[in-house]
Amino acid sequence: MTSREGARDARRAVGKLQALVRIPTVSNRDPDLVDTEAFDRLLEELRAQFPLVHERLELTPVHTHGLLFRWPGASSERPVVLMAHLDVVPVEGTWQHPPFSGDVVDGAIWGRGTLDDKGCVAAICEAVETLLEDGFVPAQDVWLSFGCDEEVMGRAAPLAVEELERRGVRPWFVLDEGGAVAGEAFPGVAAPIGVVGVTEKGVTSLELRVEGRGGHASTPARMGPTARIARAVTRLDRSPMPARTPEPTVELLRRMAPHAPQPLRVLLANAGRLGPVLARALVAAGPESAAMTRTTVAVTTLSGSPALNVIAATAKAGVNIRIMVGDTVAGVLDHVRKVVDDDQVHIDVIEQHEPSPVSPRDDAFELLESTIAELFPDAVPAPYVMMAATDSRFFTRICDRVYRFAPFRMTKAQRESIHSYDEHLGVDAFLDGVRWYRRLVEKLPA
Ligand SMILES: [Zn+2]
């Protein structure tokens, strides 16, 4: 390929991502508040941008706007699933460039969804489209699963799993968003870390509720519903779940060790033996690293009486819990009951998800690692525990190897822009991501 052809292909690929970003596919828990016309347009845009993907792959529509493609390979023995999602979260804060502009400024594509997760949608589709142009046939069936309601924990991903199950598909591995080629990942470590999520925390929500008599605010009784709820909240805040370093975290630290300065290097290299010490150090280093070591409990919503001069007949506190691998919903509920220690506080489980099982680091993980090494030679591939939830957790039901990695270089500021403001993806980073998915598919073993 000449460099002029290369530049033209690059512009074409970037133009496709820009077009996807310009369509505001914001999802909402309330279906009535979803701009379904925007989702319709996105699907049309994908059809126009990636004609071969739509011509040669078998498409099963899922739920309202989800897509499940099957690209027949030479074998169906060890199928793989590449995932991404079409929806985005609403716009927050003040942006340097309009969030649905898709503008290219300073070598980056700006806009909501560039990192989360239309960058992956566009990179996966472009990789497949260009491989189809080359007449390439993958060694294994490749499925593409694009959900339309990931950000609101919707139905598309579980329905895609049901469809695969119905067809008897047991993927060799599943790859979704999550990790990245993360710069400035750890203080003192200069090399970017190619973090691949091998498990993710489980999300569980509770509602604490105290009922009372209510009445006029001029004649309050002691320990009414609001006081009881407040005491429960304070007790939860004072008694966090115990901290520890799960195995993938130990491995992550161990792999970073050679790239860290002394004396950190020795500490990280011995992460396995120093587990409890490390866990304490991570807790002390701040809420972000503390979340890496334990199940977190956050009281998010509070409610009492609707009027200033009325005593609450009911007081409620919403609790959002992110369960660390190794803990269970039942264990966390026990902890909450024990810590709150008040039988007048009723605990209702609103939603419950266990943490995802830890995916093994065998041949499939090694394929991801070697592809990371090829495209990002300066990066250190490593497993890690994902803090946030992805659609891929539903696939653990039909697949033992579920990995979370977006093949894009991201700075710390870029990672912080996800679900926040000024989300942007480097043009070169995006093009490397397209190459990464291409290589991954090319390298699938027979
Ligand atoms: Zn996402």
Tab-separated table of C-alpha atoms in Angstrom, residues 10-429:
chain	number	residue	atom	x	y	z
A	10	ALA	CA	-7.013	6.538	7.653
A	11	ARG	CA	-9.148	9.578	6.787
A	12	ARG	CA	-11.962	7.301	5.739
A	13	ALA	CA	-11.834	5.335	9.007
A	14	VAL	CA	-11.728	8.496	11.123
A	15	GLY	CA	-14.642	9.957	9.142
A	16	LYS	CA	-16.737	6.924	10.047
A	17	LEU	CA	-16.148	7.367	13.779
A	18	GLN	CA	-16.913	11.089	13.452
A	19	ALA	CA	-20.231	10.254	11.806
A	20	LEU	CA	-21.172	7.817	14.592
A	21	VAL	CA	-20.282	10.334	17.314
A	22	ARG	CA	-22.540	12.955	15.686
A	23	ILE	CA	-25.622	10.829	16.328
A	24	PRO	CA	-26.687	11.343	19.971
A	25	THR	CA	-27.672	7.806	20.955
A	26	VAL	CA	-28.215	8.550	24.640
A	27	SER	CA	-29.857	5.631	26.423
A	28	ASN	CA	-32.305	5.968	29.298
A	29	ARG	CA	-33.781	3.553	31.836
A	30	ASP	CA	-37.201	4.869	30.820
A	31	PRO	CA	-37.889	3.668	27.238
A	32	ASP	CA	-40.228	6.647	26.691
A	33	LEU	CA	-37.309	9.011	27.118
A	34	VAL	CA	-35.108	7.342	24.501
A	35	ASP	CA	-34.693	9.122	21.164
A	36	THR	CA	-35.324	5.967	19.127
A	37	GLU	CA	-34.993	7.941	15.914
A	38	ALA	CA	-31.327	8.630	16.795
A	39	PHE	CA	-30.757	4.884	17.247
A	40	ASP	CA	-32.499	4.210	13.907
A	41	ARG	CA	-30.157	6.700	12.259
A	42	LEU	CA	-27.113	5.102	13.873
A	43	LEU	CA	-28.035	1.697	12.453
A	44	GLU	CA	-28.544	3.280	9.006
A	45	GLU	CA	-25.186	5.008	9.301
A	46	LEU	CA	-23.494	1.702	10.187
A	47	ARG	CA	-25.133	0.066	7.142
A	48	ALA	CA	-23.871	2.856	4.888
A	49	GLN	CA	-20.368	2.943	6.394
A	50	PHE	CA	-19.737	-0.784	6.543
A	51	PRO	CA	-21.497	-2.286	3.505
A	52	LEU	CA	-19.508	-5.541	3.415
A	53	VAL	CA	-20.100	-6.209	7.113
A	54	HIS	CA	-23.824	-5.967	6.395
A	55	GLU	CA	-23.670	-7.934	3.126
A	56	ARG	CA	-21.459	-10.847	4.107
A	57	LEU	CA	-22.203	-11.298	7.792
A	58	GLU	CA	-25.389	-12.841	9.063
A	59	LEU	CA	-27.293	-10.290	11.160
A	60	THR	CA	-29.721	-11.016	13.977
A	61	PRO	CA	-31.369	-7.884	15.394
A	62	VAL	CA	-31.514	-8.010	19.191
A	63	HIS	CA	-33.995	-6.155	21.396
A	64	THR	CA	-34.769	-2.631	20.097
A	65	HIS	CA	-31.508	-1.641	18.387
A	66	GLY	CA	-28.937	-4.258	19.340
A	67	LEU	CA	-26.993	-6.073	16.610
A	68	LEU	CA	-25.589	-9.575	16.592
A	69	PHE	CA	-23.475	-10.454	13.540
A	70	ARG	CA	-21.986	-13.802	12.654
A	71	TRP	CA	-18.960	-13.856	10.397
A	72	PRO	CA	-18.576	-17.466	9.309
A	73	GLY	CA	-15.015	-18.680	9.704
A	74	ALA	CA	-13.209	-21.771	8.468
A	75	SER	CA	-14.288	-23.453	11.716
A	76	SER	CA	-17.083	-23.015	14.254
A	77	GLU	CA	-15.177	-24.980	16.895
A	78	ARG	CA	-13.788	-22.040	18.828
A	79	PRO	CA	-15.954	-19.010	18.033
A	80	VAL	CA	-15.052	-15.617	19.448
A	81	VAL	CA	-17.288	-12.655	20.296
A	82	LEU	CA	-16.168	-9.054	19.881
A	83	MET	CA	-18.406	-6.681	21.820
A	84	ALA	CA	-19.100	-2.964	22.028
A	85	HIS	CA	-22.138	-0.801	22.688
A	86	LEU	CA	-23.950	1.776	20.583
A	87	ASP	CA	-25.433	3.929	23.361
A	88	VAL	CA	-23.770	6.726	25.302
A	89	VAL	CA	-24.364	8.482	28.612
A	90	PRO	CA	-25.836	12.000	28.686
A	91	VAL	CA	-23.591	15.036	28.391
A	92	GLU	CA	-22.123	16.490	31.599
A	93	GLY	CA	-20.142	19.624	32.309
A	94	THR	CA	-18.606	22.197	29.979
A	95	TRP	CA	-16.798	20.822	26.933
A	96	GLN	CA	-13.903	22.397	25.012
A	97	HIS	CA	-15.516	21.109	21.816
A	98	PRO	CA	-19.218	20.368	21.363
A	99	PRO	CA	-19.906	16.827	22.601
A	100	PHE	CA	-21.713	15.624	19.475
A	101	SER	CA	-19.494	17.428	16.967
A	102	GLY	CA	-17.018	14.640	16.281
A	103	ASP	CA	-14.556	17.464	15.553
A	104	VAL	CA	-10.935	16.551	14.917
A	105	VAL	CA	-8.808	19.023	16.880
A	106	ASP	CA	-5.161	18.684	17.958
A	107	GLY	CA	-4.903	15.176	16.536
A	108	ALA	CA	-7.922	13.825	18.399
A	109	ILE	CA	-11.552	13.052	17.648
A	110	TRP	CA	-13.710	14.800	20.222
A	111	GLY	CA	-17.107	13.850	21.489
A	112	ARG	CA	-19.307	11.727	23.707
A	113	GLY	CA	-18.716	8.078	22.948
A	114	THR	CA	-15.297	8.381	21.303
A	115	LEU	CA	-13.835	6.310	24.169
A	116	ASP	CA	-17.054	4.806	25.525
A	117	ASP	CA	-17.773	3.048	23.276
A	118	LYS	CA	-18.242	4.131	19.656
A	119	GLY	CA	-14.455	4.074	19.198
A	120	CYS	CA	-14.635	0.294	19.694
A	121	VAL	CA	-17.733	-0.039	17.474
A	122	ALA	CA	-15.999	1.840	14.641
A	123	ALA	CA	-12.633	0.096	15.107
A	124	ILE	CA	-14.172	-3.403	15.168
A	125	CYS	CA	-16.346	-2.688	12.104
A	126	GLU	CA	-13.491	-1.064	10.181
A	127	ALA	CA	-11.174	-3.982	10.953
A	128	VAL	CA	-13.783	-6.476	9.715
A	129	GLU	CA	-14.742	-4.347	6.697
A	130	THR	CA	-11.124	-4.042	5.503
A	131	LEU	CA	-10.470	-7.756	6.091
A	132	LEU	CA	-13.564	-8.523	3.987
A	133	GLU	CA	-12.252	-6.180	1.263
A	134	ASP	CA	-9.076	-8.281	1.283
A	135	GLY	CA	-11.111	-11.467	0.928
A	136	PHE	CA	-9.955	-12.710	4.329
A	137	VAL	CA	-11.721	-15.671	5.965
A	138	PRO	CA	-11.146	-15.952	9.737
A	139	ALA	CA	-9.976	-19.291	11.126
A	140	GLN	CA	-12.936	-19.295	13.542
A	141	ASP	CA	-16.443	-17.863	13.512
A	142	VAL	CA	-16.337	-14.255	14.667
A	143	TRP	CA	-19.450	-12.823	16.272
A	144	LEU	CA	-19.961	-9.108	16.746
A	145	SER	CA	-22.344	-8.174	19.535
A	146	PHE	CA	-23.311	-4.513	19.815
A	147	GLY	CA	-25.742	-3.620	22.586
A	148	CYS	CA	-27.940	-0.538	22.591
A	149	ASP	CA	-28.537	-0.049	26.325
A	150	GLU	CA	-25.301	-0.916	28.142
A	151	GLU	CA	-25.241	2.353	30.061
A	152	VAL	CA	-28.652	1.680	31.617
A	153	MET	CA	-28.052	-2.031	32.308
A	154	GLY	CA	-30.644	-2.881	29.677
A	155	ARG	CA	-31.835	-6.072	28.013
A	156	ALA	CA	-29.835	-6.185	24.768
A	157	ALA	CA	-26.783	-8.050	26.101
A	158	PRO	CA	-28.718	-10.700	28.058
A	159	LEU	CA	-30.910	-11.251	24.971
A	160	ALA	CA	-27.825	-11.645	22.753
A	161	VAL	CA	-26.573	-14.278	25.199
A	162	GLU	CA	-29.947	-16.055	25.013
A	163	GLU	CA	-29.724	-16.058	21.212
A	164	LEU	CA	-26.218	-17.547	21.272
A	165	GLU	CA	-27.317	-20.104	23.831
A	166	ARG	CA	-30.313	-21.035	21.663
A	167	ARG	CA	-27.928	-21.618	18.767
A	168	GLY	CA	-25.609	-23.726	20.908
A	169	VAL	CA	-22.705	-21.280	20.617
A	170	ARG	CA	-20.117	-21.598	23.388
A	171	PRO	CA	-17.509	-18.913	22.685
A	172	TRP	CA	-13.817	-19.654	23.126
A	173	PHE	CA	-13.470	-16.104	24.361
A	174	VAL	CA	-15.439	-12.875	24.562
A	175	LEU	CA	-13.810	-9.457	24.320
A	176	ASP	CA	-15.588	-6.291	25.468
A	177	GLU	CA	-14.649	-2.740	26.477
A	178	GLY	CA	-12.989	-2.127	29.815
A	179	GLY	CA	-9.207	-2.019	29.951
A	180	ALA	CA	-7.007	0.129	27.725
A	181	VAL	CA	-3.396	0.909	26.959
A	182	ALA	CA	-3.263	3.111	30.004
A	183	GLY	CA	-0.623	5.797	30.372
A	184	GLU	CA	0.227	7.193	33.843
A	185	ALA	CA	-1.447	4.127	35.302
A	186	PHE	CA	0.700	3.881	38.411
A	187	PRO	CA	2.856	6.521	40.116
A	188	GLY	CA	6.496	6.041	39.154
A	189	VAL	CA	5.766	3.565	36.360
A	190	ALA	CA	6.522	5.221	33.016
A	191	ALA	CA	5.481	2.383	30.713
A	192	PRO	CA	1.826	2.265	29.672
A	193	ILE	CA	-0.011	-0.771	31.031
A	194	GLY	CA	-2.166	-2.777	28.645
A	195	VAL	CA	-4.731	-3.749	31.237
A	196	VAL	CA	-7.114	-6.556	30.363
A	197	GLY	CA	-10.037	-6.972	32.756
A	198	VAL	CA	-10.339	-10.636	33.782
A	199	THR	CA	-13.219	-10.095	36.176
A	200	GLU	CA	-15.485	-7.269	37.186
A	201	LYS	CA	-17.106	-6.286	40.412
A	202	GLY	CA	-20.754	-7.210	40.961
A	203	VAL	CA	-23.269	-4.394	41.312
A	204	THR	CA	-25.901	-4.697	44.011
A	205	SER	CA	-28.321	-2.058	45.277
A	206	LEU	CA	-30.218	-2.044	48.549
A	207	GLU	CA	-32.817	0.180	50.079
A	208	LEU	CA	-32.781	0.727	53.822
A	209	ARG	CA	-36.171	1.749	55.169
A	210	VAL	CA	-37.503	2.762	58.576
A	211	GLU	CA	-41.227	3.250	59.201
A	212	GLY	CA	-42.641	5.395	61.975
A	213	ARG	CA	-45.752	7.291	63.010
A	214	GLY	CA	-44.961	10.588	61.329
A	215	GLY	CA	-46.848	13.524	62.793
A	216	HIS	CA	-46.330	17.203	63.474
A	217	ALA	CA	-42.771	18.461	63.577
A	218	SER	CA	-43.503	20.416	66.779
A	219	THR	CA	-43.734	17.213	68.849
A	220	PRO	CA	-40.902	14.920	67.711
A	221	ALA	CA	-40.043	11.645	69.426
A	222	ARG	CA	-36.429	10.547	69.844
A	223	MET	CA	-34.990	8.083	67.335
A	224	GLY	CA	-37.623	8.617	64.666
A	225	PRO	CA	-37.211	7.181	61.153
A	226	THR	CA	-34.771	9.866	59.926
A	227	ALA	CA	-32.507	9.538	62.984
A	228	ARG	CA	-32.484	5.750	62.667
A	229	ILE	CA	-31.644	5.916	58.973
A	230	ALA	CA	-28.909	8.457	59.697
A	231	ARG	CA	-27.429	6.158	62.342
A	232	ALA	CA	-27.496	3.222	59.920
A	233	VAL	CA	-25.759	5.310	57.246
A	234	THR	CA	-23.048	6.446	59.650
A	235	ARG	CA	-22.486	2.894	60.853
A	236	LEU	CA	-22.048	1.692	57.269
A	237	ASP	CA	-19.621	4.500	56.556
A	238	ARG	CA	-17.540	3.624	59.624
A	239	SER	CA	-17.254	-0.094	58.885
A	240	PRO	CA	-15.953	-0.787	55.390
A	241	MET	CA	-15.596	-4.357	54.165
A	242	PRO	CA	-12.138	-5.871	54.778
A	243	ALA	CA	-9.423	-5.093	52.218
A	244	ARG	CA	-7.257	-7.650	50.421
A	245	THR	CA	-5.400	-8.008	47.133
A	246	PRO	CA	-7.088	-10.494	44.802
A	247	GLU	CA	-4.901	-12.644	42.561
A	248	PRO	CA	-5.309	-10.590	39.323
A	249	THR	CA	-4.254	-7.465	41.228
A	250	VAL	CA	-1.194	-9.243	42.606
A	251	GLU	CA	-0.288	-10.292	39.050
A	252	LEU	CA	-0.827	-6.728	37.764
A	253	LEU	CA	1.549	-5.344	40.413
A	254	ARG	CA	4.083	-8.112	39.788
A	255	ARG	CA	4.167	-7.325	36.063
A	256	MET	CA	4.619	-3.609	36.717
A	257	ALA	CA	7.521	-4.266	39.099
A	258	PRO	CA	10.381	-4.280	36.536
A	259	HIS	CA	9.183	-0.870	35.287
A	260	ALA	CA	8.958	0.740	38.715
A	261	PRO	CA	11.718	2.624	40.557
A	262	GLN	CA	13.242	1.251	43.756
A	263	PRO	CA	12.142	0.647	46.475
A	264	LEU	CA	8.711	0.263	44.887
A	265	ARG	CA	10.110	-2.386	42.547
A	266	VAL	CA	10.894	-4.835	45.338
A	267	LEU	CA	7.538	-4.208	46.963
A	268	LEU	CA	5.592	-4.870	43.735
A	269	ALA	CA	7.704	-7.878	42.790
A	270	ASN	CA	6.735	-9.440	46.121
A	271	ALA	CA	3.097	-8.435	45.894
A	272	GLY	CA	1.995	-12.034	46.474
A	273	ARG	CA	3.738	-12.348	49.841
A	274	LEU	CA	3.052	-8.778	50.929
A	275	GLY	CA	-0.699	-8.999	50.269
A	276	PRO	CA	-1.976	-7.544	53.574
A	277	VAL	CA	0.654	-4.753	53.635
A	278	LEU	CA	-0.147	-3.826	50.042
A	279	ALA	CA	-3.879	-3.855	50.699
A	280	ARG	CA	-3.374	-1.383	53.567
A	281	ALA	CA	-1.132	0.814	51.401
A	282	LEU	CA	-3.713	0.839	48.591
A	283	VAL	CA	-6.501	1.771	51.025
A	284	ALA	CA	-4.364	4.616	52.400
A	285	ALA	CA	-3.566	5.908	48.906
A	286	GLY	CA	-7.129	7.116	48.276
A	287	PRO	CA	-10.634	6.021	47.321
A	288	GLU	CA	-9.694	4.887	43.810
A	289	SER	CA	-6.990	2.459	44.864
A	290	ALA	CA	-9.002	1.490	47.957
A	291	ALA	CA	-11.789	0.354	45.607
A	292	MET	CA	-9.256	-2.053	44.045
A	293	THR	CA	-8.962	-3.905	47.335
A	294	ARG	CA	-12.473	-4.381	48.637
A	295	THR	CA	-16.217	-4.354	48.240
A	296	THR	CA	-17.365	-0.738	48.411
A	297	VAL	CA	-20.603	0.463	49.972
A	298	ALA	CA	-21.915	3.905	48.984
A	299	VAL	CA	-25.090	5.474	50.331
A	300	THR	CA	-26.372	7.338	47.294
A	301	THR	CA	-29.970	8.455	47.855
A	302	LEU	CA	-31.741	9.673	50.977
A	303	SER	CA	-35.367	10.571	51.578
A	304	GLY	CA	-37.567	11.525	54.514
A	305	SER	CA	-40.584	13.705	54.901
A	306	PRO	CA	-41.804	15.746	51.914
A	307	ALA	CA	-42.355	18.895	54.052
A	308	LEU	CA	-40.248	20.860	56.505
A	309	ASN	CA	-42.901	20.790	59.245
A	310	VAL	CA	-43.855	17.099	58.905
A	311	ILE	CA	-42.078	14.231	60.644
A	312	ALA	CA	-41.177	11.455	58.241
A	313	ALA	CA	-43.410	8.401	58.420
A	314	THR	CA	-40.843	6.646	56.249
A	315	ALA	CA	-37.143	7.363	55.832
A	316	LYS	CA	-35.087	5.639	53.162
A	317	ALA	CA	-31.473	5.345	52.110
A	318	GLY	CA	-30.357	3.872	48.802
A	319	VAL	CA	-27.121	1.893	48.962
A	320	ASN	CA	-24.996	1.039	45.923
A	321	ILE	CA	-22.551	-1.787	46.503
A	322	ARG	CA	-19.721	-2.939	44.228
A	323	ILE	CA	-18.833	-6.473	45.204
A	324	MET	CA	-15.209	-7.564	44.952
A	325	VAL	CA	-14.329	-10.934	43.488
A	326	GLY	CA	-14.215	-13.346	46.443
A	327	ASP	CA	-17.187	-11.734	48.190
A	328	THR	CA	-20.831	-12.640	47.565
A	329	VAL	CA	-24.185	-10.849	47.644
A	330	ALA	CA	-25.193	-12.998	50.651
A	331	GLY	CA	-21.966	-12.192	52.494
A	332	VAL	CA	-22.346	-8.484	51.851
A	333	LEU	CA	-25.958	-8.560	53.073
A	334	ASP	CA	-24.771	-10.220	56.282
A	335	HIS	CA	-22.168	-7.497	56.701
A	336	VAL	CA	-24.744	-4.747	56.182
A	337	ARG	CA	-27.186	-6.318	58.670
A	338	LYS	CA	-24.479	-6.818	61.267
A	339	VAL	CA	-23.076	-3.298	60.907
A	340	VAL	CA	-26.468	-1.553	60.885
A	341	ASP	CA	-27.447	-3.676	63.905
A	342	ASP	CA	-31.014	-2.400	64.085
A	343	ASP	CA	-34.007	-4.642	63.421
A	344	GLN	CA	-36.197	-1.631	62.740
A	345	VAL	CA	-34.159	-0.931	59.608
A	346	HIS	CA	-35.711	-3.009	56.826
A	347	ILE	CA	-33.337	-3.990	54.043
A	348	ASP	CA	-34.752	-4.546	50.549
A	349	VAL	CA	-32.582	-5.858	47.728
A	350	ILE	CA	-33.312	-3.751	44.632
A	351	GLU	CA	-30.883	-5.450	42.249
A	352	GLN	CA	-28.207	-8.041	42.751
A	353	HIS	CA	-25.282	-9.208	40.681
A	354	GLU	CA	-22.435	-11.355	41.928
A	355	PRO	CA	-18.901	-10.434	40.825
A	356	SER	CA	-17.925	-12.114	37.545
A	357	PRO	CA	-15.797	-15.256	37.729
A	358	VAL	CA	-12.087	-14.701	37.078
A	359	SER	CA	-11.203	-15.637	33.494
A	360	PRO	CA	-8.129	-17.845	33.095
A	361	ARG	CA	-4.855	-16.654	31.652
A	362	ASP	CA	-4.396	-19.431	29.124
A	363	ASP	CA	-4.119	-19.493	25.304
A	364	ALA	CA	-6.891	-16.929	24.673
A	365	PHE	CA	-5.388	-14.442	27.136
A	366	GLU	CA	-1.963	-15.077	25.588
A	367	LEU	CA	-3.392	-14.232	22.161
A	368	LEU	CA	-4.593	-10.878	23.512
A	369	GLU	CA	-1.222	-10.322	25.201
A	370	SER	CA	0.811	-11.096	22.084
A	371	THR	CA	-1.414	-8.803	19.977
A	372	ILE	CA	-0.938	-6.028	22.553
A	373	ALA	CA	2.838	-6.605	22.408
A	374	GLU	CA	2.761	-6.407	18.605
A	375	LEU	CA	0.838	-3.137	18.300
A	376	PHE	CA	1.951	-1.495	21.552
A	377	PRO	CA	5.539	-2.680	22.022
A	378	ASP	CA	6.205	-0.233	24.875
A	379	ALA	CA	3.198	-1.415	26.887
A	380	VAL	CA	3.114	-4.002	29.663
A	381	PRO	CA	0.157	-6.361	29.209
A	382	ALA	CA	-1.432	-7.289	32.533
A	383	PRO	CA	-4.671	-8.627	34.003
A	384	TYR	CA	-6.750	-6.533	36.364
A	385	VAL	CA	-10.025	-6.401	38.246
A	386	MET	CA	-12.461	-4.005	36.585
A	387	MET	CA	-14.224	-1.609	38.919
A	388	ALA	CA	-17.127	-0.749	36.608
A	389	ALA	CA	-19.708	-3.052	35.044
A	390	THR	CA	-19.844	-4.001	31.352
A	391	ASP	CA	-22.303	-5.934	29.208
A	392	SER	CA	-19.758	-8.753	29.027
A	393	ARG	CA	-20.742	-9.940	32.509
A	394	PHE	CA	-23.828	-11.581	30.968
A	395	PHE	CA	-21.575	-13.670	28.718
A	396	THR	CA	-19.909	-15.414	31.663
A	397	ARG	CA	-22.938	-17.727	31.582
A	398	ILE	CA	-21.885	-19.192	28.228
A	399	CYS	CA	-18.143	-18.519	28.227
A	400	ASP	CA	-15.277	-19.095	30.683
A	401	ARG	CA	-12.954	-16.557	29.062
A	402	VAL	CA	-14.427	-13.080	29.192
A	403	TYR	CA	-11.940	-10.236	28.772
A	404	ARG	CA	-12.380	-6.485	28.879
A	405	PHE	CA	-9.938	-4.447	26.812
A	406	ALA	CA	-10.262	-1.526	24.388
A	407	PRO	CA	-7.108	-1.351	22.243
A	408	PHE	CA	-6.635	2.391	22.572
A	409	ARG	CA	-3.897	4.416	24.202
A	410	MET	CA	-5.538	6.574	26.861
A	411	THR	CA	-3.987	9.127	29.168
A	412	LYS	CA	-5.202	9.508	32.725
A	413	ALA	CA	-7.152	12.627	31.677
A	414	GLN	CA	-8.828	10.676	28.899
A	415	ARG	CA	-9.828	7.863	31.245
A	416	GLU	CA	-11.293	10.442	33.604
A	417	SER	CA	-13.279	11.999	30.744
A	418	ILE	CA	-15.356	8.826	30.364
A	419	HIS	CA	-18.883	9.575	31.648
A	420	SER	CA	-17.605	13.119	32.291
A	421	TYR	CA	-16.632	15.941	29.909
A	422	ASP	CA	-14.036	16.455	27.136
A	423	GLU	CA	-14.097	12.802	26.032
A	424	HIS	CA	-11.712	12.404	23.083
A	425	LEU	CA	-9.720	9.702	21.324
A	426	GLY	CA	-6.418	10.321	19.532
A	427	VAL	CA	-6.597	9.836	15.759
A	428	ASP	CA	-3.450	7.682	15.805
A	429	ALA	CA	-4.742	5.799	18.835
